[in-house]
Coordinates of N, CA and C in Angstrom, one line a residue:
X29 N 28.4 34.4 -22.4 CA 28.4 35.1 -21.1 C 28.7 34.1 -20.0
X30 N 29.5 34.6 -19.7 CA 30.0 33.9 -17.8 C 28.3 33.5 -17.4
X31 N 28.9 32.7 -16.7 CA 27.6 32.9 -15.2 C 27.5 33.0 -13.9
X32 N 26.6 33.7 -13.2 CA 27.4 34.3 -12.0 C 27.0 33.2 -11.0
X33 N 27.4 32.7 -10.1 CA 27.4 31.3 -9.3 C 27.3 32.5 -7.4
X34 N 26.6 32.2 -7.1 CA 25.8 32.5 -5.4 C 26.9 31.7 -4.4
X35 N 27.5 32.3 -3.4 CA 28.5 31.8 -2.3 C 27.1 30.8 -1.9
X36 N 26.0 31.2 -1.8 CA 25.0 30.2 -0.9 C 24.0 29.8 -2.4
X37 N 24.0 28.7 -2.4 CA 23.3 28.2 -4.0 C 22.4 28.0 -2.9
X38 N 21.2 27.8 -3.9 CA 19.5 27.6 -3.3 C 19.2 26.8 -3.3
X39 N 18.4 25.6 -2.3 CA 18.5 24.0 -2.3 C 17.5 23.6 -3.1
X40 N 17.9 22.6 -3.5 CA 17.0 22.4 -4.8 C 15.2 21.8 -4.3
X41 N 14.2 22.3 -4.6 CA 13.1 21.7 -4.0 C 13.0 20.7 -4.3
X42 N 12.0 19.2 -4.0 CA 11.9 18.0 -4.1 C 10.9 18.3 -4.6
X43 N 9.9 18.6 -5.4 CA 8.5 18.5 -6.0 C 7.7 17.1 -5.9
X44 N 6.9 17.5 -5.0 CA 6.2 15.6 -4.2 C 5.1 15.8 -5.5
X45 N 5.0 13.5 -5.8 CA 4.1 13.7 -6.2 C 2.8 13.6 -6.0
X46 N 1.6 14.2 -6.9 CA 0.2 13.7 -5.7 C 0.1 12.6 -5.2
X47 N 0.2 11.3 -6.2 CA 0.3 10.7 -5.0 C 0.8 10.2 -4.0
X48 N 1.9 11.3 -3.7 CA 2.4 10.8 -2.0 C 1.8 11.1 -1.1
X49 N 0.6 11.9 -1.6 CA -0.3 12.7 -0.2 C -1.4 11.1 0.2
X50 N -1.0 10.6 -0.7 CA -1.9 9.4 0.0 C -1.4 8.0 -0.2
X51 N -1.5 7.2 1.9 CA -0.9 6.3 1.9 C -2.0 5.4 1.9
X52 N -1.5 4.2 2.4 CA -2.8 3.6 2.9 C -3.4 3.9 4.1
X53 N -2.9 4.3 5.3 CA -3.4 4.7 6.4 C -4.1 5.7 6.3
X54 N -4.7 6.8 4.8 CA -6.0 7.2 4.9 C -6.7 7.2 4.1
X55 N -6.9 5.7 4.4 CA -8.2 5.0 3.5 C -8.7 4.0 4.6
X56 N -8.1 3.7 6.3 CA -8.8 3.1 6.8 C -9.1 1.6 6.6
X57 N -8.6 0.9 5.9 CA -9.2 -0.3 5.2 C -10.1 -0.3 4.8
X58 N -10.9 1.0 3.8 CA -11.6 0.6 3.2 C -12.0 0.6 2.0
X59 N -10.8 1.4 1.5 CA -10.6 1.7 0.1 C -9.3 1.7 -0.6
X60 N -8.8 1.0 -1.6 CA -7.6 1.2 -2.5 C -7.2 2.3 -3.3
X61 N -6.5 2.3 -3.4 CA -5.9 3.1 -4.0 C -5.7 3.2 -5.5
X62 N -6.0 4.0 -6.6 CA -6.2 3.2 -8.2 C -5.4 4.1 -9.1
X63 N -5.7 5.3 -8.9 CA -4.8 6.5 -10.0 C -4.9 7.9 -8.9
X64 N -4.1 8.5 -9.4 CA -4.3 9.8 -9.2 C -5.2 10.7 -10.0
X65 N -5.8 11.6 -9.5 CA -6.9 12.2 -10.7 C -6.7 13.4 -10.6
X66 N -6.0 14.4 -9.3 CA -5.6 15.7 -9.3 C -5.2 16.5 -8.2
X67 N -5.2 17.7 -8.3 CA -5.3 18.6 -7.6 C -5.9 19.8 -7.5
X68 N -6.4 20.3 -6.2 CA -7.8 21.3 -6.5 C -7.2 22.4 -5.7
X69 N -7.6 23.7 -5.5 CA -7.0 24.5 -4.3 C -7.3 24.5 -2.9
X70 N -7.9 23.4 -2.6 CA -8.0 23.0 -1.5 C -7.9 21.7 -0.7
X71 N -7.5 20.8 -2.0 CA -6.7 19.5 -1.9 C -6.3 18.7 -2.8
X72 N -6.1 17.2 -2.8 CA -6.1 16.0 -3.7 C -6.9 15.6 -3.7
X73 N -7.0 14.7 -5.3 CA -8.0 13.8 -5.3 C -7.9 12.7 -6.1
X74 N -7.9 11.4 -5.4 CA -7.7 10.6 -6.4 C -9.1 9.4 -6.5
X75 N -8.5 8.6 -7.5 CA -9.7 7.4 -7.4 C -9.4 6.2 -6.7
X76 N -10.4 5.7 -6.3 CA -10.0 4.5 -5.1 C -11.5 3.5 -5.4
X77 N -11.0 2.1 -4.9 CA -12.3 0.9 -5.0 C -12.6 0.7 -3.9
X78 N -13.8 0.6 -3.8 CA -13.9 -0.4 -2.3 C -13.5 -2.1 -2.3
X79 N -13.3 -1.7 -1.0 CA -12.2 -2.8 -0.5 C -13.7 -4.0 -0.3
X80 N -14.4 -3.9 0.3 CA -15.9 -4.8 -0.1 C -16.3 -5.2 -1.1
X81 N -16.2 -4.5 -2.3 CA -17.0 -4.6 -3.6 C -15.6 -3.6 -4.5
X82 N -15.2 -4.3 -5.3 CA -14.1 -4.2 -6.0 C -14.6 -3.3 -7.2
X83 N -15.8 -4.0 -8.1 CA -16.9 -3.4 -9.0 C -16.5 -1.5 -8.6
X84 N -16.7 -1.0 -7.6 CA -17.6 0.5 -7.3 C -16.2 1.1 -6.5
X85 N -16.3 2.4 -7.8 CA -15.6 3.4 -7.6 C -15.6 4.5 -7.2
X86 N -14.7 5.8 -6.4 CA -15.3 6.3 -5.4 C -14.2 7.1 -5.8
X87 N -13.7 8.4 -5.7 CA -13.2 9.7 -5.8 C -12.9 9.7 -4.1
X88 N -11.8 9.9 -3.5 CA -11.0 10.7 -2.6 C -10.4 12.0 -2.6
X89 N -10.7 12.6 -1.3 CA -10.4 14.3 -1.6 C -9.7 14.3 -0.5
X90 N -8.5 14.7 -0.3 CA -8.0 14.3 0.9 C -7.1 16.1 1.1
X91 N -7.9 16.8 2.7 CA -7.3 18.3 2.5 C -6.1 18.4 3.7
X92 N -5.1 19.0 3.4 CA -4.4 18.7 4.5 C -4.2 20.2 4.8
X93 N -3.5 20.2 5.9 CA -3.5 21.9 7.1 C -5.1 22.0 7.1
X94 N -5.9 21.6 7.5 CA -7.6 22.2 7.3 C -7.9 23.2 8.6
X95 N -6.7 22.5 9.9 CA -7.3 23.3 10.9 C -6.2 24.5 11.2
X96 N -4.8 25.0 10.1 CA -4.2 25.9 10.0 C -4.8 27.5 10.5
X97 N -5.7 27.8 10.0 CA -6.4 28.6 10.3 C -8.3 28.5 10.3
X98 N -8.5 29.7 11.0 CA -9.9 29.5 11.5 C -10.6 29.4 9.5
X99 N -10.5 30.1 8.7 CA -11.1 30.7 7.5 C -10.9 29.1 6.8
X100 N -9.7 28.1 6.5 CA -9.7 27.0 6.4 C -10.8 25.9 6.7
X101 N -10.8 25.6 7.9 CA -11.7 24.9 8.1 C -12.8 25.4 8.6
X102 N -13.4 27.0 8.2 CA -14.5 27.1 8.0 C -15.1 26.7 6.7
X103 N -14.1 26.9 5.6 CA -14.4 26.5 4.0 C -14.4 25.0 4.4
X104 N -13.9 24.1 4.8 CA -13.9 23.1 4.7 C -15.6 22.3 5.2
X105 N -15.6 23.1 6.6 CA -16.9 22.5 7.4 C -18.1 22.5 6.2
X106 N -18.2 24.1 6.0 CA -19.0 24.1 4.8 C -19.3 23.7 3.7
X107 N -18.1 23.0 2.8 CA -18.3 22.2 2.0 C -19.3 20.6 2.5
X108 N -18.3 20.7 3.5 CA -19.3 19.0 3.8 C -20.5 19.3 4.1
X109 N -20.9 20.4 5.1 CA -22.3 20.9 5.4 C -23.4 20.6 3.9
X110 N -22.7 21.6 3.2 CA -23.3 21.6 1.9 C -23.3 20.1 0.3
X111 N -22.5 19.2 0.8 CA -22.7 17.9 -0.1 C -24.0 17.5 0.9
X112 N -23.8 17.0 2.2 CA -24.7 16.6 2.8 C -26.0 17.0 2.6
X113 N -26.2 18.3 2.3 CA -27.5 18.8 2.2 C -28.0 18.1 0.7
X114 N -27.1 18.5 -0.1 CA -27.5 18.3 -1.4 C -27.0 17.1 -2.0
X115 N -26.9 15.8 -0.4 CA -26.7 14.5 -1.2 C -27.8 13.8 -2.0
X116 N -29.2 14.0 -2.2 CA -30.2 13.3 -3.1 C -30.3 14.3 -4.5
X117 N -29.3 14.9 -4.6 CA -29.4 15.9 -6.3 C -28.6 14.8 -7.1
X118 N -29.1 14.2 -8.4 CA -28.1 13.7 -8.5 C -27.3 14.3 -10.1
X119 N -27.3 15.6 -10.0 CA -25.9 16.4 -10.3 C -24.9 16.6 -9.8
X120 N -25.0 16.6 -8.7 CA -24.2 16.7 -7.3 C -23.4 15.5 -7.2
X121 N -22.0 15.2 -6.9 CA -20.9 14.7 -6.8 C -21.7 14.2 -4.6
X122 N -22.3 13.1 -4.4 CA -22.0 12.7 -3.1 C -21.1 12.5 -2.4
X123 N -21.3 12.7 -0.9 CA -20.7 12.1 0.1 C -20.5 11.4 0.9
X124 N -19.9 10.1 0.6 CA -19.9 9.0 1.0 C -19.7 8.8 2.5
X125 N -18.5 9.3 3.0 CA -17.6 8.7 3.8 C -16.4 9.8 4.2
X126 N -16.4 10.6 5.8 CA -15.5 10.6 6.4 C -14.4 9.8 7.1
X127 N -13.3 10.1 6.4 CA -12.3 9.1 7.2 C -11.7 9.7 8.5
X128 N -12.0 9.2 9.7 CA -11.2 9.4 11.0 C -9.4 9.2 11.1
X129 N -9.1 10.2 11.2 CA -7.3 9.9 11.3 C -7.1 9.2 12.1
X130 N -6.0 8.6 12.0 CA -5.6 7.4 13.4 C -5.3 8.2 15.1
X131 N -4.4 9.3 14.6 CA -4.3 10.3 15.8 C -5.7 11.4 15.8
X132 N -6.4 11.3 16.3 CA -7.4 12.3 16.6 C -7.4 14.0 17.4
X133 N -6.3 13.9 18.5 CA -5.5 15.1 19.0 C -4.6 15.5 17.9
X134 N -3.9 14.7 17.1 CA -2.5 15.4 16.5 C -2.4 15.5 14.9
X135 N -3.9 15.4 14.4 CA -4.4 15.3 13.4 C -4.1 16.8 12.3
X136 N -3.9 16.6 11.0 CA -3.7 18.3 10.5 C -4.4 18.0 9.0
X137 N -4.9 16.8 8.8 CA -5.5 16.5 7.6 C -6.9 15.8 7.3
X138 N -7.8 16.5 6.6 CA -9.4 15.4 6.5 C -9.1 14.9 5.5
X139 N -10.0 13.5 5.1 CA -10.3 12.7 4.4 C -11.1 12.3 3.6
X140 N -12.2 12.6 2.8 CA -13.4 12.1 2.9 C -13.3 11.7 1.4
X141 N -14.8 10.6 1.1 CA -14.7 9.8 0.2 C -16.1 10.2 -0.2

């Protein structure tokens, strides 16, 4: 069979990988960067050391568009709401650490560790 070829061919996507969603600039100086560990439907996550104590390892969840819509960053508030509450369970995955973006007006992604 022939094949049929499009006057306008369709541009090829770049498929990023996870971890391009994380540079150093959001980890703040205070965490490294070590492996990739995934993707969730509401963000990345990888593993990272502290930059203090090299020993102790820490999970990064990094959500980006969070303030795209209002229903986004209601799920999002609420998640942190809810680790916070249930940071002394220890089933419960804690919450260490919000990271502040460097731009605070022009911001479109959280951070937390």
């Amino acid at each position: 069979k022939k094949r049929m070829t499009s006057a306008h061919p369709r541009p090829r996507r770049i498929k990023k990988q996870i971890s391009d969603h994380f540079g150093t600039e959001d980890f703040n100086g205070k965490y490294k960067f070590k492996r990739t560990l995934g993707k969730g439907s509401y963000g990345y996550v990888c593993e990272v050391r502290l930059v203090s104590n090299a020993k102790k390892k820490a999970a990064v969840k990094k959500v980006e568009r969070v303030f795209e819509n209002r229903t986004e960053a209601k799920r999002m508030l609420r998640e942190l709401r809810i680790l916070r509450t249930l940071k002394d369970c220890k089933e419960i995955v804690g919450l260490m650490d919000i990271l502040p973006p460097k731009d605070l007006k022009g911001f479109d992604a959280l951070t937390s560790a």
